[in-house]
Coordinates of C-alpha atoms in Angstrom, one line a residue:
Chain A
X1326 CA 170.4 99.1 66.9
X1327 CA 168.4 97.2 69.4
X1328 CA 167.1 99.2 72.3
X1329 CA 166.6 97.5 75.7
X1330 CA 165.0 99.2 78.6
X1331 CA 168.4 99.8 80.1
X1332 CA 169.4 101.7 77.0
X1333 CA 166.3 103.8 76.9
X1334 CA 167.4 106.2 79.5
X1335 CA 170.1 107.9 77.5
X1336 CA 170.3 111.2 79.2
X1337 CA 170.0 110.9 83.0
X1338 CA 170.5 114.0 84.9
X1339 CA 171.7 114.3 88.5
X1340 CA 169.0 117.0 88.9
X1341 CA 166.4 114.3 88.4
X1342 CA 168.2 112.0 90.9
X1343 CA 167.7 109.1 88.5
X1344 CA 164.1 109.6 88.1
X1345 CA 163.4 110.1 91.7
X1346 CA 161.0 112.8 92.7
X1347 CA 162.1 116.3 93.3
X1348 CA 161.4 117.4 96.8
X1349 CA 158.4 119.6 97.4
X1350 CA 160.7 121.6 99.7
X1351 CA 162.5 122.9 96.7
X1352 CA 161.8 126.5 96.9
X1353 CA 163.8 128.0 94.2
X1354 CA 163.4 128.4 90.5
X1355 CA 160.8 127.0 88.2
X1356 CA 158.5 124.2 89.2
X1357 CA 159.4 122.0 86.2
X1358 CA 162.7 121.0 84.6
X1359 CA 163.6 122.5 81.2
X1360 CA 162.9 119.1 79.6
X1361 CA 159.4 119.0 81.1
X1362 CA 158.7 122.5 79.8
X1363 CA 160.0 121.7 76.3
X1364 CA 157.6 118.7 76.1
X1365 CA 154.8 120.7 77.6
X1366 CA 155.1 123.7 75.3
X1367 CA 156.1 121.7 72.2
X1368 CA 154.5 118.3 72.6
X1369 CA 155.8 115.6 70.3
X1370 CA 153.7 113.1 68.4
X1371 CA 150.3 114.2 69.6
X1372 CA 147.3 113.1 67.7
X1373 CA 146.5 115.7 65.1
X1374 CA 144.0 113.9 63.0
X1375 CA 142.2 110.8 64.4
X1376 CA 140.6 110.0 61.0
X1377 CA 143.8 108.6 59.7
X1378 CA 144.3 106.3 62.7
X1379 CA 140.9 104.6 62.6
X1380 CA 142.6 101.1 62.2
X1381 CA 145.3 101.7 64.8
X1382 CA 145.4 99.9 68.1
X1383 CA 144.2 102.2 70.9
X1384 CA 144.3 102.3 74.7
X1385 CA 142.8 104.8 77.2
X1386 CA 143.1 105.3 81.0
X1387 CA 141.9 107.9 83.5
X1388 CA 138.8 110.1 83.5
X1389 CA 138.2 113.8 83.4
X1390 CA 136.7 113.6 86.9
X1391 CA 140.1 112.4 88.2
X1392 CA 141.8 115.3 86.4
X1393 CA 143.9 113.1 84.1
X1394 CA 142.9 111.1 81.0
X1395 CA 145.2 109.7 78.3
X1396 CA 144.5 108.0 75.0
X1397 CA 147.2 106.4 73.0
X1398 CA 147.3 105.0 69.4
X1399 CA 150.1 102.7 68.2
X1400 CA 151.0 101.4 64.8
X1401 CA 153.1 98.2 64.9
X1402 CA 155.2 96.3 62.3
X1403 CA 153.6 92.8 62.3
X1404 CA 156.8 91.1 61.3
X1405 CA 159.1 92.6 64.0
X1406 CA 156.4 93.6 66.5
X1407 CA 158.1 97.0 66.8
X1408 CA 156.1 100.1 67.5
X1409 CA 156.6 102.3 64.4
X1410 CA 154.3 105.1 65.4
X1411 CA 152.7 106.3 68.6
X1412 CA 150.1 109.2 68.8
X1413 CA 148.5 110.5 72.0
X1414 CA 146.0 112.8 73.5
X1415 CA 146.1 113.9 77.1
X1416 CA 143.8 115.8 79.4
X1417 CA 145.8 116.9 82.4
X1418 CA 148.3 119.3 83.9
X1419 CA 151.8 120.2 82.6
X1420 CA 153.5 117.1 83.8
X1421 CA 150.8 114.8 82.5
X1422 CA 151.2 116.3 79.0
X1423 CA 155.0 116.3 79.2
X1424 CA 155.1 112.7 80.4
X1425 CA 152.9 111.4 77.5
X1426 CA 155.0 113.4 75.0
X1427 CA 158.2 112.0 76.4
X1428 CA 156.9 108.5 76.4
X1429 CA 155.9 108.8 72.7
X1430 CA 159.5 109.8 71.9
X1431 CA 161.0 106.9 74.0
X1432 CA 158.8 104.3 72.4
X1433 CA 159.4 105.4 68.8
X1434 CA 163.1 106.5 68.8
X1435 CA 165.8 104.4 67.2
X1436 CA 163.4 102.4 65.1
X1437 CA 161.0 101.8 67.8
X1438 CA 160.9 99.3 70.7
X1439 CA 159.2 95.9 70.5
X1440 CA 155.9 95.3 72.2
X1441 CA 157.6 93.2 74.8
X1442 CA 160.0 95.9 75.6
X1443 CA 157.2 98.6 75.6
X1444 CA 155.3 96.5 78.2
X1445 CA 158.2 97.0 80.6
X1446 CA 157.9 100.8 80.5
X1447 CA 157.3 102.3 83.9
X1448 CA 156.7 105.8 85.1
X1449 CA 160.2 106.1 86.6
X1450 CA 161.7 105.6 83.1
X1451 CA 159.7 108.5 81.8
X1452 CA 160.4 110.6 84.9
X1453 CA 164.1 109.9 84.5
X1454 CA 164.2 111.2 81.0
X1455 CA 162.2 114.2 82.0
X1456 CA 164.9 115.0 84.6
X1457 CA 162.5 114.4 87.5
X1458 CA 159.1 115.7 88.5
X1459 CA 157.9 117.5 91.6
X1460 CA 156.8 114.9 94.3
X1461 CA 153.1 115.8 94.1
X1462 CA 153.2 115.6 90.3
X1463 CA 154.4 112.0 90.1
X1464 CA 150.8 110.7 89.9
X1465 CA 150.4 112.6 86.6
X1466 CA 153.0 110.5 84.9
X1467 CA 151.7 107.0 85.9
X1468 CA 148.9 106.8 83.4
X1469 CA 150.9 107.0 80.2
X1470 CA 152.5 103.5 80.5
X1471 CA 149.1 102.0 81.5
X1472 CA 147.5 103.5 78.4
X1473 CA 150.4 102.1 76.4
X1474 CA 149.9 98.6 77.7
X1475 CA 146.2 98.9 77.1
X1476 CA 147.0 99.8 73.4
X1477 CA 149.4 96.9 73.1
X1478 CA 146.6 94.5 74.3
X1479 CA 144.3 96.1 71.7
X1480 CA 146.9 95.5 69.0
X1481 CA 147.2 91.8 69.9
X1482 CA 143.5 91.5 70.0
X1483 CA 143.2 93.0 66.5
X1484 CA 146.0 90.8 65.3
X1485 CA 144.2 87.7 66.6
X1486 CA 147.0 86.9 69.0
X1487 CA 144.7 86.8 72.1
X1488 CA 147.2 84.6 73.9
X1489 CA 149.5 87.6 74.1
X1490 CA 147.0 89.8 75.9
X1491 CA 148.2 90.5 79.4
X1492 CA 146.0 91.4 82.3
X1493 CA 147.3 94.4 84.2
X1494 CA 149.2 93.1 87.3
X1495 CA 148.7 94.7 90.6
X1496 CA 151.0 97.7 90.9
X1497 CA 152.8 98.6 94.1
X1498 CA 151.7 102.0 95.2
X1499 CA 153.3 102.1 98.7
X1500 CA 156.9 101.0 98.3
X1501 CA 157.4 100.6 102.0
X1502 CA 154.3 98.6 102.8
X1503 CA 154.1 97.0 99.4
X1504 CA 150.5 98.0 99.0
X1505 CA 149.1 97.7 95.5
X1506 CA 146.4 99.4 93.6
X1507 CA 144.3 96.2 94.0
X1508 CA 144.5 96.7 97.8
X1509 CA 143.2 100.2 97.4
X1510 CA 140.5 99.0 95.0
X1511 CA 139.4 96.4 97.6
X1512 CA 139.3 99.0 100.3
X1513 CA 137.1 101.3 98.2
X1514 CA 134.8 98.4 97.4
X1515 CA 134.6 97.8 101.2
X1516 CA 133.3 101.3 101.6
X1517 CA 136.4 103.3 102.4
X1518 CA 135.8 106.5 100.3
X1519 CA 138.4 108.8 102.0
X1520 CA 142.1 108.7 102.4
X1521 CA 141.6 108.4 106.2
X1522 CA 139.4 105.4 105.8
X1523 CA 141.6 103.7 103.2
X1524 CA 144.5 104.3 105.5
X1525 CA 142.6 102.8 108.4
X1526 CA 142.2 99.6 106.3
X1527 CA 145.6 99.5 104.6
X1528 CA 148.0 101.9 106.3
X1529 CA 148.9 103.1 102.9
X1530 CA 151.2 106.1 102.8
X1531 CA 152.0 105.9 106.5
X1532 CA 155.6 104.8 105.7
X1533 CA 155.7 106.3 102.2
X1534 CA 153.9 109.6 102.3
X1535 CA 155.0 110.3 98.7
X1536 CA 152.4 108.0 97.4
X1537 CA 149.5 109.8 99.1
X1538 CA 148.5 112.0 96.1
X1539 CA 148.3 108.8 93.9
X1540 CA 146.3 107.0 96.5
X1541 CA 143.8 109.9 96.6
X1542 CA 143.6 109.7 92.9
X1543 CA 143.0 106.0 92.9
X1544 CA 140.3 106.3 95.6
X1545 CA 138.4 108.8 93.5
X1546 CA 138.9 106.7 90.4
X1547 CA 137.6 103.4 91.9
X1548 CA 134.8 105.3 93.7
X1549 CA 133.7 106.7 90.4
X1550 CA 134.2 103.3 88.6
X1551 CA 132.1 101.4 91.1
X1552 CA 129.7 103.9 92.5
X1553 CA 129.4 106.5 89.7
X1554 CA 130.4 110.2 89.6
X1555 CA 129.3 112.5 92.3
Chain B
X1349 CA 156.5 141.3 76.0
X1350 CA 154.6 143.2 78.5
X1351 CA 153.9 141.2 81.7
X1352 CA 150.3 141.2 82.7
X1353 CA 149.6 140.5 86.4
X1354 CA 146.1 139.3 87.0
X1355 CA 146.5 137.7 90.4
X1356 CA 145.7 140.6 92.7
X1357 CA 143.5 138.4 94.8
X1358 CA 146.5 136.3 95.7
X1359 CA 148.4 139.4 96.7
X1360 CA 149.0 143.0 95.6
X1361 CA 152.2 144.9 95.1
X1362 CA 153.0 147.5 97.7
X1363 CA 151.9 151.0 96.7
X1364 CA 154.9 153.4 96.5
X1365 CA 153.2 155.9 98.7
X1366 CA 152.8 153.2 101.3
X1367 CA 156.5 152.4 101.2
X1368 CA 157.3 156.1 101.6
X1369 CA 155.4 156.4 104.9
X1370 CA 156.9 153.1 106.1
X1371 CA 160.6 153.9 105.5
X1372 CA 161.2 156.1 108.5
X1373 CA 159.9 153.4 110.8
X1374 CA 162.7 151.1 109.7
X1375 CA 165.5 153.6 110.0
X1376 CA 164.5 156.2 112.6
X1377 CA 161.4 155.5 114.6
X1378 CA 162.3 151.9 115.1
X1379 CA 162.1 151.7 118.9
X1380 CA 159.9 149.3 120.8
X1381 CA 156.5 151.0 121.6
X1382 CA 156.6 149.3 125.0
X1383 CA 159.8 151.1 125.9
X1384 CA 159.5 154.0 128.3
X1385 CA 162.0 156.3 126.5
X1386 CA 161.4 159.1 124.0
X1387 CA 161.8 157.0 120.8
X1388 CA 159.7 154.3 122.4
X1389 CA 156.9 156.8 123.0
X1390 CA 157.3 158.1 119.4
X1391 CA 156.7 154.6 118.1
X1392 CA 153.8 154.1 120.5
X1393 CA 152.2 157.4 119.3
X1394 CA 152.6 156.3 115.6
X1395 CA 150.9 153.0 116.3
X1396 CA 148.1 154.8 118.1
X1397 CA 147.6 157.2 115.3
X1398 CA 147.5 154.4 112.8
X1399 CA 145.0 152.5 114.9
X1400 CA 142.8 155.6 115.1
X1401 CA 142.9 156.1 111.3
X1402 CA 141.9 152.5 110.7
X1403 CA 139.1 152.7 113.3
X1404 CA 137.7 155.8 111.5
X1405 CA 137.3 153.8 108.3
X1406 CA 135.7 150.9 110.0
X1407 CA 133.5 153.2 112.0
X1408 CA 134.7 151.7 115.3
X1409 CA 136.8 152.7 118.3
X1410 CA 140.5 152.5 118.2
X1411 CA 140.7 150.1 121.1
X1412 CA 138.6 147.6 119.0
X1413 CA 141.4 147.1 116.6
X1414 CA 143.9 144.3 117.2
X1415 CA 147.0 144.1 115.1
X1416 CA 148.1 140.7 113.9
X1417 CA 150.6 139.1 111.5
X1418 CA 148.0 138.9 108.7
X1419 CA 144.7 137.5 107.6
X1420 CA 145.4 133.9 108.6
X1421 CA 146.3 134.9 112.1
X1422 CA 143.3 137.2 112.5
X1423 CA 141.0 134.4 111.3
X1424 CA 142.6 131.9 113.6
X1425 CA 142.3 134.3 116.5
X1426 CA 138.6 134.8 115.9
X1427 CA 137.5 131.3 115.3
X1428 CA 139.6 129.7 118.0
X1429 CA 139.6 132.5 120.5
X1430 CA 135.9 133.1 120.6
X1431 CA 134.8 129.4 121.2
X1432 CA 137.5 129.0 123.8
X1433 CA 136.4 132.1 125.7
X1434 CA 132.8 131.1 125.7
X1435 CA 132.9 127.3 126.1
X1436 CA 130.7 127.6 129.2
X1437 CA 127.9 128.8 127.0
X1438 CA 128.2 126.2 124.3
X1439 CA 130.5 124.9 121.6
X1440 CA 128.4 125.2 118.4
X1441 CA 130.0 127.2 115.4
X1442 CA 128.4 127.9 112.1
X1443 CA 130.4 128.6 109.0
X1444 CA 130.1 128.1 105.2
X1445 CA 131.5 125.6 102.7
X1446 CA 133.4 128.3 100.7
X1447 CA 135.3 130.0 103.5
X1448 CA 139.0 130.6 103.2
X1449 CA 141.2 127.7 104.5
X1450 CA 142.3 130.0 107.3
X1451 CA 138.7 129.7 108.7
X1452 CA 137.6 126.3 107.4
X1453 CA 140.6 124.2 108.1
X1454 CA 141.0 125.9 111.6
X1455 CA 137.4 125.1 112.5
X1456 CA 137.7 121.6 111.2
X1457 CA 140.7 121.1 113.4
X1458 CA 138.8 122.5 116.4
X1459 CA 136.0 120.1 115.6
X1460 CA 138.4 117.2 115.3
X1461 CA 140.0 117.8 118.8
X1462 CA 136.5 118.2 120.3
X1463 CA 136.6 121.9 121.0
X1464 CA 133.6 122.7 118.9
X1465 CA 130.6 121.3 117.0
X1466 CA 130.6 122.6 113.5
X1467 CA 127.8 123.3 111.0
X1468 CA 129.0 124.0 107.5
X1469 CA 126.3 125.8 105.5
X1470 CA 126.1 125.0 101.7
X1471 CA 126.0 127.6 99.1
X1472 CA 123.9 127.9 96.0
X1473 CA 125.1 127.6 92.4
X1474 CA 126.4 131.2 92.5
X1475 CA 128.2 130.7 95.8
X1476 CA 125.7 132.6 97.9
X1477 CA 124.7 131.7 101.4
X1478 CA 121.1 131.6 102.3
X1479 CA 120.2 133.8 105.3
X1480 CA 117.2 131.6 106.0
X1481 CA 119.3 128.4 106.1
X1482 CA 121.7 130.2 108.5
X1483 CA 118.8 131.2 110.8
X1484 CA 117.6 127.6 110.8
X1485 CA 121.1 126.4 111.8
X1486 CA 121.2 128.7 114.9
X1487 CA 121.0 126.9 118.2
X1488 CA 120.9 128.1 121.8
X1489 CA 124.5 126.8 122.2
X1490 CA 125.8 128.6 119.1
X1491 CA 128.7 130.8 120.1
X1492 CA 130.1 131.9 116.8
X1493 CA 129.0 132.5 113.2
X1494 CA 131.8 133.0 110.7
X1495 CA 130.9 134.0 107.1
X1496 CA 133.3 135.7 104.7
X1497 CA 132.4 139.1 103.2
X1498 CA 133.4 138.2 99.7
X1499 CA 134.9 135.1 98.3
X1500 CA 138.6 135.0 97.2
X1501 CA 138.2 132.4 94.5
X1502 CA 134.9 133.3 92.8
X1503 CA 134.3 136.8 94.0
X1504 CA 130.8 136.3 95.2
X1505 CA 129.7 138.9 97.8
X1506 CA 127.7 137.6 100.8
X1507 CA 124.7 139.3 102.4
X1508 CA 126.7 140.1 105.5
X1509 CA 124.4 142.9 106.7
X1510 CA 121.4 140.7 106.3
X1511 CA 123.1 137.9 108.2
X1512 CA 124.2 140.4 110.9
X1513 CA 120.6 141.7 111.3
X1514 CA 119.2 138.1 111.5
X1515 CA 121.7 137.4 114.3
X1516 CA 120.8 140.5 116.1
X1517 CA 117.1 139.5 115.9
X1518 CA 117.9 136.1 117.2
X1519 CA 119.8 137.5 120.2
X1520 CA 116.9 139.8 121.0
X1521 CA 114.3 137.0 120.8
X1522 CA 116.5 134.6 122.8
X1523 CA 117.6 137.4 125.2
X1524 CA 121.3 136.4 124.8
X1525 CA 124.5 138.1 123.5
X1526 CA 125.2 134.9 121.5
X1527 CA 126.3 134.1 118.9
X1528 CA 129.1 136.4 118.0
X1529 CA 129.5 137.2 114.3
X1530 CA 132.8 137.1 112.5
X1531 CA 133.5 138.0 108.9
X1532 CA 136.7 137.5 106.9
X1533 CA 136.9 140.6 104.8
X1534 CA 140.4 140.1 103.3
X1535 CA 139.1 140.1 99.8
X1536 CA 136.5 142.8 100.3
X1537 CA 138.8 145.3 102.0
X1538 CA 139.3 148.5 100.0
X1539 CA 136.5 147.5 97.6
X1540 CA 133.4 147.3 99.8
X1541 CA 132.2 149.5 102.6
X1542 CA 133.4 147.9 105.8
X1543 CA 131.4 150.0 108.3
X1544 CA 131.1 147.5 111.2
X1545 CA 127.8 149.2 112.4
X1546 CA 126.2 148.7 108.9
X1547 CA 127.5 145.1 108.7
X1548 CA 126.5 144.2 112.3
X1549 CA 129.7 142.2 112.8
X1550 CA 131.5 141.6 116.1
X1551 CA 134.7 140.5 114.5
X1552 CA 136.3 141.4 111.2
X1553 CA 139.5 140.3 109.5
X1554 CA 141.5 142.5 107.1
X1555 CA 144.9 141.7 105.7
X1556 CA 147.6 144.2 104.5
X1557 CA 148.7 142.0 101.6
X1558 CA 145.5 142.5 99.6
X1559 CA 145.2 146.2 99.9
X1560 CA 148.6 147.3 98.4
X1561 CA 150.0 147.3 101.9
X1562 CA 152.9 145.2 103.3
X1563 CA 152.6 141.4 103.9
X1564 CA 152.8 140.1 107.4
X1565 CA 150.4 142.6 108.9
X1566 CA 146.6 142.4 109.5
X1567 CA 143.9 143.4 111.9
X1568 CA 141.1 141.8 113.7
X1569 CA 138.3 144.1 114.7
X1570 CA 136.9 142.9 118.1
X1571 CA 133.7 144.6 119.2
X1572 CA 134.1 146.2 122.7
X1573 CA 133.0 143.9 125.5
X1574 CA 133.6 140.7 123.4
X1575 CA 135.6 138.2 125.5
X1576 CA 138.3 136.5 123.3
X1577 CA 141.0 134.1 124.4
X1578 CA 144.5 134.9 122.9
X1579 CA 146.2 132.2 120.8
X1580 CA 149.6 133.9 121.1
X1581 CA 150.7 134.7 124.7
X1582 CA 153.6 136.7 126.0
X1583 CA 154.2 140.3 126.9
X1584 CA 150.5 141.3 126.8
X1585 CA 150.6 143.7 123.9
X1586 CA 147.3 144.5 122.1
X1587 CA 145.3 144.6 125.3
X1588 CA 146.5 141.1 126.1
X1589 CA 144.7 139.7 123.0
X1590 CA 147.8 139.4 120.9
X1591 CA 151.3 139.4 122.4
X1592 CA 154.5 140.3 120.5
X1593 CA 156.4 143.5 119.7
X1594 CA 154.2 145.6 117.4
X1595 CA 155.2 145.5 113.7
X1596 CA 155.4 149.3 113.8
X1597 CA 156.4 149.9 110.1
X1598 CA 153.9 147.3 109.0
X1599 CA 151.1 148.9 111.0
X1600 CA 152.0 152.3 109.6
X1601 CA 151.9 150.9 106.1
X1602 CA 148.7 149.0 106.7
X1603 CA 146.9 152.2 107.8
X1604 CA 148.2 154.2 104.9
X1605 CA 147.2 151.5 102.4
X1606 CA 143.8 151.2 103.9
X1607 CA 143.4 155.1 103.8
X1608 CA 144.4 155.2 100.1
X1609 CA 142.1 152.3 99.3
X1610 CA 139.2 154.2 100.9
X1611 CA 140.0 157.4 99.1
X1612 CA 140.3 155.8 95.6
X1613 CA 137.7 153.1 96.1
X1614 CA 134.8 154.5 94.1
X1615 CA 136.8 155.6 91.0
X1616 CA 138.8 152.4 91.0
X1617 CA 135.7 150.2 91.5
X1618 CA 134.0 151.9 88.5
X1619 CA 137.1 151.5 86.3
X1620 CA 137.6 147.8 87.2
X1621 CA 134.0 146.9 86.8
X1622 CA 134.2 148.0 83.1
X1623 CA 137.3 146.0 82.6
X1624 CA 135.9 142.9 84.4
X1625 CA 132.8 142.9 82.4
X1626 CA 134.7 143.3 79.2
X1627 CA 136.8 140.2 80.2
X1628 CA 133.7 138.2 81.0
X1629 CA 132.1 139.1 77.6
X1630 CA 135.3 138.4 75.8
X1631 CA 136.0 135.0 77.3
X1632 CA 132.5 133.7 77.3
X1633 CA 132.6 133.7 73.5
X1634 CA 134.9 130.7 73.9
X1635 CA 132.8 127.6 73.5
X1636 CA 132.0 125.4 76.5
X1637 CA 133.0 128.2 79.0
X1638 CA 131.2 129.0 82.2
X1639 CA 131.5 132.0 84.5
X1640 CA 131.8 130.8 88.1
X1641 CA 130.3 132.8 90.9
X1642 CA 127.5 135.3 91.0
X1643 CA 126.6 137.2 87.8
X1644 CA 126.0 140.5 89.6
X1645 CA 126.9 140.2 93.3
X1646 CA 130.6 139.8 92.7
X1647 CA 133.7 141.9 93.4
X1648 CA 134.5 144.4 90.7
X1649 CA 138.0 142.9 90.2
X1650 CA 137.3 139.2 90.2
X1651 CA 136.3 136.6 87.6
X1652 CA 136.6 132.9 87.5
X1653 CA 135.9 130.7 84.5
X1654 CA 135.7 127.0 83.9
X1655 CA 136.7 125.7 80.4
X1656 CA 135.6 122.1 79.7
X1657 CA 138.0 119.5 78.4
X1658 CA 141.1 121.2 79.7
X1659 CA 143.0 121.3 82.9
X1660 CA 143.5 124.5 84.8
X1661 CA 147.2 124.2 85.5
X1662 CA 148.1 123.5 81.9
X1663 CA 146.2 126.7 80.9
X1664 CA 148.0 128.7 83.7
X1665 CA 151.4 127.5 82.3
X1666 CA 150.5 128.4 78.7
X1667 CA 149.3 131.9 79.8
X1668 CA 152.5 132.2 81.9
X1669 CA 154.5 131.7 78.7
X1670 CA 152.6 134.6 77.2
X1671 CA 153.5 136.8 80.2
X1672 CA 149.9 136.6 81.6
X1673 CA 149.8 135.6 85.3
X1674 CA 146.6 134.2 86.8
X1675 CA 145.7 131.2 89.0
X1676 CA 143.7 128.0 89.0
X1677 CA 141.6 126.1 91.4
X1678 CA 142.5 123.0 89.6
X1679 CA 143.5 119.8 91.5
X1680 CA 146.9 119.5 90.0
X1681 CA 147.9 122.9 91.3
X1682 CA 147.0 122.1 94.9
X1683 CA 148.7 119.8 97.4
X1684 CA 145.5 117.9 98.1
X1685 CA 144.8 116.9 94.5
X1686 CA 141.2 118.0 95.0
X1687 CA 139.9 120.8 92.8
X1688 CA 138.8 124.0 94.5
X1689 CA 136.5 123.4 97.5
X1690 CA 134.8 126.6 96.6
X1691 CA 133.9 125.7 93.0
X1692 CA 132.8 122.2 94.0
X1693 CA 130.6 123.7 96.7
X1694 CA 128.7 125.6 94.0
X1695 CA 127.7 122.3 92.6
X1696 CA 130.0 122.2 89.6
X1697 CA 131.2 118.7 88.6
X1698 CA 134.8 117.6 89.2
X1699 CA 135.1 117.6 85.4
X1700 CA 134.1 121.3 85.3
X1701 CA 136.1 122.3 88.4
X1702 CA 139.4 120.9 87.0
X1703 CA 139.4 123.5 84.2
X1704 CA 138.9 126.6 86.3
X1705 CA 140.9 129.8 86.0
X1706 CA 140.8 132.9 88.1
X1707 CA 141.7 136.4 86.9
X1708 CA 141.8 139.2 89.4
X1709 CA 142.4 142.8 88.4
X1710 CA 144.0 145.7 90.1
X1711 CA 145.4 149.2 90.0
X1712 CA 147.8 148.4 87.2
X1713 CA 145.4 146.6 85.0
X1714 CA 144.9 148.5 81.8
X1715 CA 142.2 148.1 79.1
X1716 CA 144.9 146.8 76.6
X1717 CA 145.8 144.1 79.1
X1718 CA 142.3 142.8 79.1
X1719 CA 142.2 142.9 75.3
X1720 CA 145.4 140.9 75.2
X1721 CA 143.9 138.2 77.4
X1722 CA 140.8 138.1 75.2
X1723 CA 143.0 137.7 72.1
X1724 CA 145.4 135.0 73.5
X1725 CA 142.9 132.9 75.5
X1726 CA 140.9 131.3 72.7
X1727 CA 144.0 129.8 71.0
X1728 CA 145.3 128.4 74.3
X1729 CA 142.0 126.8 75.0
X1730 CA 141.9 125.5 71.4
X1731 CA 145.4 124.1 71.6
X1732 CA 144.8 122.3 74.9
X1733 CA 141.4 121.0 73.7
X1734 CA 143.1 119.7 70.6
X1735 CA 145.5 117.8 72.8
X1736 CA 142.7 116.5 75.0
X1737 CA 141.1 113.1 74.4
X1738 CA 137.9 114.1 76.0
X1739 CA 134.9 116.1 74.7
X1740 CA 132.5 116.7 77.5
X1741 CA 128.9 117.6 77.2
X1742 CA 127.7 121.0 78.6
X1743 CA 125.7 119.1 81.1
X1744 CA 128.9 119.0 83.3
X1745 CA 128.2 122.7 84.0
X1746 CA 124.8 122.0 85.5
X1747 CA 124.8 120.8 89.0

């Protein structure tokens, strides 16, 4: 059975509003959906013993200073280029752990997705399967797919197929103003170290306030990357 | 599974004895104290009695107590109302980096709109303010100093009496009544002695929700003769400092809660200190764990730890699944995505601050509860570390 991205979301819930964020105004019940809780308390496919994965392709994103870091190992069938196994480790909050766990299931279920299909994974696919995440937790789920793409590049590198390595494209952060992470990176390089200063340069988040937590995370990430930890 | 509440600094339950004294003020003595009829006068008398009782414990006069809607309003009234009433004298305010948001965010806003100039004092690695640094920050145009009595996140107790004396000395030398000295004592109330004459404060905030009293009621002590501009205007209640019909049942409950806390303070402090120290000893056996705050000058019911390589919210959720309720200063649990401003101010790295947990003890905390936490916590930390891709050096604990 082949699995396309459109097939991957097998169990959408109305609660999650098709992977949309859950309003922070929600003031009843538990903070996370039952699916998020299940993956947080009983994580699937997490890396138990790194020694046996020494040869596997690996990708990592995030940093402990940012509050989220994810590391992903994949095993791939060279003939079909399907991901046969994915293991992960995550430093982060409940939704970060649950998102990585859910992604590991989505990538490996039904015989595994191909590397090309895996590259099309986006946070909203994971969020949809999780039944949605609280608005300010969305940033926690955006690292898993990046780590996966980084591991895929590593696999191609190890397989000698360097032509298949893809540079991470700019990702749109502010859907309204179409501001990408590269724009934020440029702003930080220009000396804008705070949200206010980055907003003064890019207007990010003015029309799409939902993205502000992620912008703050990116500012700290780039600041640390280029100017070192505080 | 027994539920273990260790978040008393967030808020306390309402003592049953407090509820008992409040009940008649919902059902019978419910009239408006401003009304000129018999039930109105009864309510007025009850409020006056409560005010007198609270004044006794603060060693002040009854007319120096202003009832408010809680700690946040009292703090707002103090740090907004004083600079506004004294703007002819100057607009400089001094505070610290670890104040509660009710003080810090309010002052930052006043600064932003140009009402004040703000000096934010740093703290040392234990979260203590230096009295010398504060003295150096004083200026002829300083109208207000606001320093909390004890910190809500890390439990560090500040040298309020020393600061008060330093300010008195400055006033004497400069021959001026300025600056006024405000302290947010929400977390210290019922635990420390809040005699305003010993602390040398001019304004003091106390909240009902941290002393086993009702939520939605607090006080601001305002020393007699201190001019303060109201932030809520209307019918002129509370000597025109705070308008609005008195929350009579809340005020009665606040006074009773405060009285009970004073009465039981010494035995409860001694009991909680033993439990707190046992928790510290027990949890510090977990590798790569740090106690945040001051080793000695801390509240008897408050501890805060940082565990490297794990994230605080994840630990809170695993503890929650065990029926143990505590809080975190981690970024992911806050709206701002920044870890606790208090823990960062003590010089701890972002890495260290992300894995912080606060346990605050109270009247229902039993020795077996503490033992349960000590038993459960190592495996939770181990599990989360096992899931974590990072393995930080202990140097992340040193500023």
